[in-house]
Amino acid sequence: MRFDVITLFPEMFSAIKDEGVIARGIKKSLLSIHTWQLRDFSDNKHRNIDDKPYGGGAGMVMQVKPIRDCIRKIKQDTPGTMVIYLSPQGEKLTHDLAKELSELDSIALLCGRYEGVDERVIEHDVDKEVSIGDYVISGGELAAMVLIDSVSRQIPGVLGNAQSLNDSFANSLLDYPHYTRPEIIDDQQVPEVLLSGHQANIDAWREDQSLKNTQKKRQDLIKK
Ligand code: 4GS
C-alpha cells in the first residue's frame, strides 16, 4: 500500500517511518510513505500557502491552488488514489474503517494546519473526511500518522506474527490481560491457569476475561 502525505511538516513523519512496525513494513516493500511539502506548490517567493479568511475572524485558511496542484501531481503518479482529509468533521476512525482502508492500493492524506483548508478543496478534491476522535489537535499530521499506523497493521505481513488477530477490537471485544515474569511481585500473582500449561483452559480463560473486560470498561461495545 502506498501513502502520499501532503503536509507543511514532512519531517514529523520520521516518527513512524524510521522505526517499529511501519518501518519493517516499508523494508518488506509492503508499504511506502511519500511526503509532499505543500510549500513547494506555492506560487510566490515567500512560499505562502495560506491567507486570511473571507468574512474575517481569527487564524488563516489554507488556499485551494497549492493543494489542488499537489493532488494533481499525486494523481498523475498514482491514478485512482483515495484522497482523505483529516478533520474533526470526518467519519470516526475505528478498527472496521482501518480494515476497510487497508484493502486500498493507495491513499493520499491531506494534513490541515491553522483553521483548516478552503471549503472548496473539500467539495472538489477530497474523497473522504476522517476524524481520529472528538477533540481538536493542532494539525492533521498526528491524525494522519494514527491512520497510517492503524491501517498498516491490517495489511497482511506487516505484523511479524498473528498478533493482530488477538488484539483489542479484532473480535469487537477488548483484549485480555497479559503477564510476564516474574510469577510473583509484591504479593501480586500471575493467574494460576496461565501457568498450568493447559492451552484449552488458557484460551477459555482469555475469552472470558476479554468479555468481562469489555463489560466492565466498554459496555457500549457489547451493545453493538
Ligand atoms: C483532527 C481530528 C483535528 C482541526 C487540525 C483544526 C488543525 C485539526 N483531525 N481528527 N485545524 N480530531 N484536526 O483535530 O482528524
XYZ file of N, CA, C and O and ligand atoms in Angstrom, residues 85-90 111-117 130-144, ligand 1:
127
model
N -9.032 13.730 3.835
C -8.716 14.922 4.635
C -8.979 14.592 6.093
O -10.083 14.155 6.440
N -7.954 14.760 6.935
C -8.102 14.503 8.366
C -8.768 15.709 9.003
O -8.250 16.831 8.898
N -9.909 15.489 9.642
C -10.658 16.613 10.206
C -11.654 16.107 11.244
O -12.149 14.977 11.137
N -11.951 16.939 12.264
C -12.937 16.516 13.260
C -14.322 16.277 12.658
O -15.186 15.679 13.298
N -14.545 16.744 11.424
C -15.855 16.575 10.786
C -15.990 15.256 10.039
O -17.031 14.968 9.449
N -14.903 14.452 10.062
C -14.909 13.231 9.273
C -15.574 12.053 9.952
O -16.011 12.138 11.111
N -3.084 16.968 5.324
C -2.968 17.398 6.718
C -3.205 18.902 6.816
O -2.432 19.680 6.259
N -4.249 19.301 7.535
C -4.560 20.717 7.695
C -3.817 21.318 8.881
O -3.500 20.634 9.843
N -3.529 22.596 8.764
C -2.989 23.399 9.869
C -3.872 24.640 9.975
O -4.766 24.838 9.168
N -3.616 25.495 10.939
C -4.387 26.732 11.124
C -5.878 26.405 11.280
O -6.223 25.450 11.967
N -6.734 27.186 10.600
C -8.185 26.941 10.716
C -8.643 25.838 9.767
O -9.824 25.503 9.735
N -7.724 25.295 8.981
C -8.091 24.236 8.034
C -7.983 24.696 6.598
O -7.370 25.739 6.313
N -8.577 23.940 5.698
C -8.462 24.226 4.263
C -9.708 24.965 3.756
O -10.786 24.866 4.355
N -11.883 11.969 7.407
C -11.760 11.020 8.518
C -11.308 11.776 9.765
O -10.426 12.641 9.699
N -11.918 11.445 10.904
C -11.562 12.029 12.203
C -10.971 10.960 13.105
O -11.446 9.825 13.120
N -9.940 11.312 13.880
C -9.416 10.328 14.844
C -10.109 10.452 16.201
O -9.804 9.708 17.120
N -11.053 11.374 16.347
C -11.791 11.464 17.602
C -12.340 12.857 17.828
O -11.952 13.804 17.151
N -13.238 12.957 18.794
C -13.929 14.216 19.063
C -13.122 15.114 19.976
O -13.448 15.260 21.165
N -12.058 15.661 19.448
C -11.212 16.640 20.141
C -10.454 17.350 19.044
O -10.456 16.903 17.897
N -9.825 18.471 19.383
C -9.080 19.226 18.371
C -7.585 19.117 18.647
O -7.136 19.306 19.781
N -6.833 18.788 17.623
C -5.376 18.774 17.703
C -4.843 19.906 16.824
O -5.601 20.535 16.096
N -3.556 20.161 16.910
C -3.006 21.377 16.288
C -2.745 21.256 14.800
O -2.517 22.255 14.128
N -2.746 20.029 14.304
C -2.514 19.834 12.884
C -2.896 18.423 12.493
O -2.928 17.530 13.341
N -3.183 18.230 11.214
C -3.618 16.915 10.748
C -2.528 15.850 10.762
O -2.821 14.660 10.588
N -1.267 16.249 10.981
C -0.159 15.285 10.869
C -0.292 14.123 11.856
O -0.127 12.956 11.476
N -0.560 14.441 13.130
C -0.685 13.357 14.113
C -1.848 12.436 13.750
O -1.752 11.219 13.879
N -2.937 13.026 13.267
C -4.094 12.227 12.850
C -3.712 11.326 11.677
O -4.071 10.145 11.643
N -2.956 11.871 10.717
C -2.528 11.076 9.553
C -1.643 9.914 9.993
O -1.770 8.798 9.483
C -8.450 16.238 13.657
C -9.164 15.225 14.339
C -8.194 17.612 14.110
C -8.538 20.730 13.229
C -6.168 20.268 12.593
C -8.188 22.193 13.385
C -5.882 21.765 12.753
C -7.334 19.862 13.464
N -8.054 15.704 12.523
N -9.163 14.155 13.572
N -7.098 22.556 12.493
N -9.773 15.313 15.526
N -7.659 18.455 13.187
O -8.442 17.961 15.246
O -8.505 14.442 12.469
